[in-house]
Coordinates of C-alpha atoms in Angstrom, one line a residue:
M432 CA 18.6 -44.2 32.3
S433 CA 18.9 -40.5 31.2
D434 CA 15.8 -40.5 29.0
E435 CA 13.4 -41.7 31.7
F436 CA 10.5 -39.5 32.9
S437 CA 10.6 -38.7 36.6
S438 CA 6.9 -38.1 36.5
I439 CA 4.2 -38.9 34.0
N440 CA 3.2 -35.3 33.7
E441 CA 6.6 -34.0 32.6
E442 CA 7.4 -33.5 29.0
F443 CA 10.4 -35.1 27.4
I444 CA 12.7 -32.6 25.8
P445 CA 15.5 -34.2 23.8
L446 CA 19.0 -32.7 24.1
I447 CA 19.9 -30.4 21.2
S448 CA 23.5 -29.9 20.3
S449 CA 25.0 -26.4 20.7
R450 CA 25.6 -26.2 16.9
V451 CA 21.9 -26.7 16.2
V452 CA 21.0 -24.0 18.8
K453 CA 23.5 -21.6 17.1
K454 CA 21.9 -22.2 13.7
I455 CA 18.4 -21.6 15.0
S456 CA 19.6 -18.5 16.8
D457 CA 21.2 -17.1 13.6
L458 CA 18.0 -17.8 11.6
V459 CA 15.9 -16.1 14.3
K460 CA 18.2 -13.1 14.3
R461 CA 18.2 -12.8 10.5
G462 CA 14.4 -13.1 10.4
L463 CA 14.0 -10.4 13.1
G464 CA 16.4 -8.2 11.2
L465 CA 14.3 -8.4 8.1
T466 CA 11.1 -7.7 10.1
Q467 CA 12.7 -4.8 11.8
E468 CA 14.0 -3.4 8.4
V469 CA 10.4 -3.5 7.1
K470 CA 9.0 -2.0 10.3
D471 CA 11.4 0.9 10.0
K472 CA 10.5 1.5 6.4
Q473 CA 8.3 4.5 5.9
I474 CA 5.6 4.3 3.2
T475 CA 4.1 7.6 2.1
V476 CA 0.6 7.5 0.7
L477 CA -1.2 10.4 -1.0
S478 CA -4.9 10.5 -0.7
A479 CA -6.4 12.8 -3.3
T480 CA -10.0 13.6 -2.3
V481 CA -11.9 16.6 -1.1
D482 CA -13.6 14.5 1.5
D483 CA -11.6 14.9 4.6
L484 CA -13.5 12.3 6.5
C485 CA -13.0 9.7 3.8
S486 CA -9.3 10.3 3.8
R487 CA -9.1 10.0 7.6
V488 CA -11.0 6.7 7.5
W489 CA -8.8 5.3 4.8
S490 CA -5.7 6.5 6.7
D491 CA -6.8 4.9 10.0
F492 CA -7.8 1.7 8.2
L493 CA -4.5 1.3 6.4
K494 CA -2.5 2.2 9.5
E495 CA -4.3 -0.4 11.5
I496 CA -3.7 -3.2 9.0
T497 CA 0.0 -2.2 8.4
K498 CA 1.0 -1.7 12.0
N499 CA 4.1 -3.6 13.0
K500 CA 4.9 -4.0 9.3
C501 CA 5.8 -0.5 8.2
D502 CA 5.5 3.1 9.2
L503 CA 2.7 4.6 7.2
K504 CA 2.6 8.3 6.5
F505 CA -0.5 9.9 4.9
L506 CA -0.6 13.1 2.9
F507 CA -3.8 14.7 1.7
S508 CA -4.2 16.9 -1.4
F509 CA -6.8 17.4 -4.1
D510 CA -4.9 20.0 -6.1
S511 CA -3.6 18.5 -9.3
E512 CA -0.5 20.7 -9.5
E513 CA 0.5 19.8 -5.9
I514 CA 0.0 16.1 -6.7
L515 CA 2.2 16.4 -9.8
N516 CA 4.9 18.2 -7.8
L517 CA 4.9 15.5 -5.1
A518 CA 5.0 12.8 -7.8
D519 CA 7.9 14.4 -9.6
K520 CA 9.9 14.6 -6.4
K521 CA 9.2 10.9 -5.9
S522 CA 8.3 11.6 -2.3
I523 CA 5.1 9.5 -2.6
D524 CA 5.1 5.7 -2.6
V525 CA 1.4 5.0 -3.3
F526 CA -1.3 7.2 -4.8
I527 CA -5.0 6.9 -4.0
L528 CA -6.8 9.2 -6.5
V529 CA -10.5 9.8 -6.2
I530 CA -11.8 10.7 -9.7
G531 CA -14.1 13.6 -9.5
N532 CA -12.4 15.1 -6.4
I533 CA -9.1 16.2 -8.0
V534 CA -9.1 20.0 -8.8
F535 CA -7.4 21.1 -12.0
R536 CA -6.5 24.7 -12.7
D537 CA -8.2 25.1 -16.1
D538 CA -11.9 25.4 -16.8
Y539 CA -13.1 22.1 -18.0
T540 CA -16.0 20.1 -19.2
N541 CA -16.6 16.5 -18.0
D542 CA -14.5 15.2 -21.0
R543 CA -11.7 17.7 -20.3
Y544 CA -11.7 16.7 -16.6
L545 CA -11.4 13.0 -17.6
E546 CA -8.6 13.8 -20.0
N547 CA -6.7 15.7 -17.3
S548 CA -7.3 12.8 -14.9
L549 CA -6.0 10.3 -17.4
Q550 CA -2.9 12.4 -18.0
L551 CA -2.2 12.7 -14.3
I552 CA -2.6 8.9 -13.7
T553 CA -0.5 8.1 -16.7
H554 CA 2.3 10.5 -15.7
I555 CA 2.4 9.0 -12.2
K556 CA 2.6 5.5 -13.5
K557 CA 5.0 6.0 -16.3
V558 CA 7.3 8.7 -15.2
C559 CA 7.3 8.3 -11.4
E560 CA 6.8 4.5 -11.6
K561 CA 4.6 4.5 -8.5
P562 CA 1.4 2.4 -8.0
V563 CA -2.0 4.2 -8.3
I564 CA -5.3 3.1 -6.9
V565 CA -8.1 4.8 -8.8
V566 CA -11.3 5.3 -6.9
S567 CA -14.5 6.3 -8.8
S568 CA -18.1 6.7 -8.2
C569 CA -20.7 4.8 -10.3
L570 CA -22.5 8.2 -10.5
L571 CA -19.9 9.7 -12.9
I572 CA -21.3 10.5 -16.3
E573 CA -20.6 7.6 -18.6
S574 CA -18.2 8.5 -21.4
P575 CA -15.6 6.6 -23.4
L576 CA -13.0 8.3 -21.3
I577 CA -14.3 6.9 -18.0
A578 CA -13.3 3.4 -18.9
Q579 CA -9.8 4.6 -19.9
V580 CA -9.4 6.5 -16.6
R581 CA -10.6 3.5 -14.6
I582 CA -8.1 1.1 -16.2
A583 CA -5.2 3.7 -16.3
G584 CA -4.4 3.1 -12.7
N585 CA -2.9 -0.1 -11.3
F586 CA -6.1 -0.8 -9.5
H587 CA -9.7 0.5 -9.7
I588 CA -12.1 0.5 -6.8
Q589 CA -15.7 1.5 -7.0
I590 CA -17.4 3.7 -4.4
P591 CA -18.7 2.6 -2.0
V592 CA -15.3 1.1 -1.2
K593 CA -15.3 -2.5 0.1
A594 CA -12.7 -3.1 2.8
D595 CA -11.4 -6.3 1.3
A596 CA -10.9 -4.9 -2.1
F597 CA -9.1 -1.8 -0.7
R598 CA -6.9 -4.0 1.5
D599 CA -6.0 -6.2 -1.5
A600 CA -5.2 -3.3 -3.8
F601 CA -3.0 -1.7 -1.2
N602 CA -1.2 -4.9 -0.4
K603 CA -0.5 -5.3 -4.1
C604 CA 0.8 -1.7 -4.3
L605 CA 3.3 -2.5 -1.5
D606 CA 4.4 -5.5 -3.5
M607 CA 5.0 -3.3 -6.5
L608 CA 7.3 -0.9 -4.7
S609 CA 10.9 -1.3 -5.7
D610 CA 12.0 -1.1 -2.0
F611 CA 10.3 -4.5 -1.5
E612 CA 11.8 -6.2 -4.5
G613 CA 13.8 -9.3 -3.7
N614 CA 12.1 -9.9 -0.4
S615 CA 9.6 -12.6 0.3
R616 CA 6.0 -11.4 -0.5
K617 CA 4.7 -13.3 2.6
R618 CA 6.6 -11.0 5.0
F619 CA 4.7 -8.0 3.7
T620 CA 1.2 -9.3 3.3
I621 CA -1.3 -7.3 5.3

């Protein structure tokens, strides 16, 4: 009998036809191809904060949770004109803007600063069609514009930043990128 065990400790492995093996092999190759395509994809993130340590921590955190999924490149700038230039060139995939840390060229009051921030966020979202994570401190002076600035971005995170909220917001930003459209969301979850 061909299906008999020669020993009680051996496992029984049923014969699989070569056609089934070929189908499994093709599925594995296709899956590996999709994974490799994503791994080779470079995502550029701009962190707009004057706090160098904060930017480095966010960079290391996001690189750690996205490793083997995509190549993450971080740029740092707090100059509003440089941020606009990068946005207009469409060279940035995800923006992390820390309100209160972006430097605008004109003299401004708190309200003028918030108006400039609102215009910057709106421009990035509408014209450049890139996701924006707005990070703000609870210490900012309350004004009607603060609420508008906080909801202008795709996501709002309060300082101190919680790792889970930051990870979730970044994951959703990846889902929003047009490069990932048509692909299964599960493949890109971090």
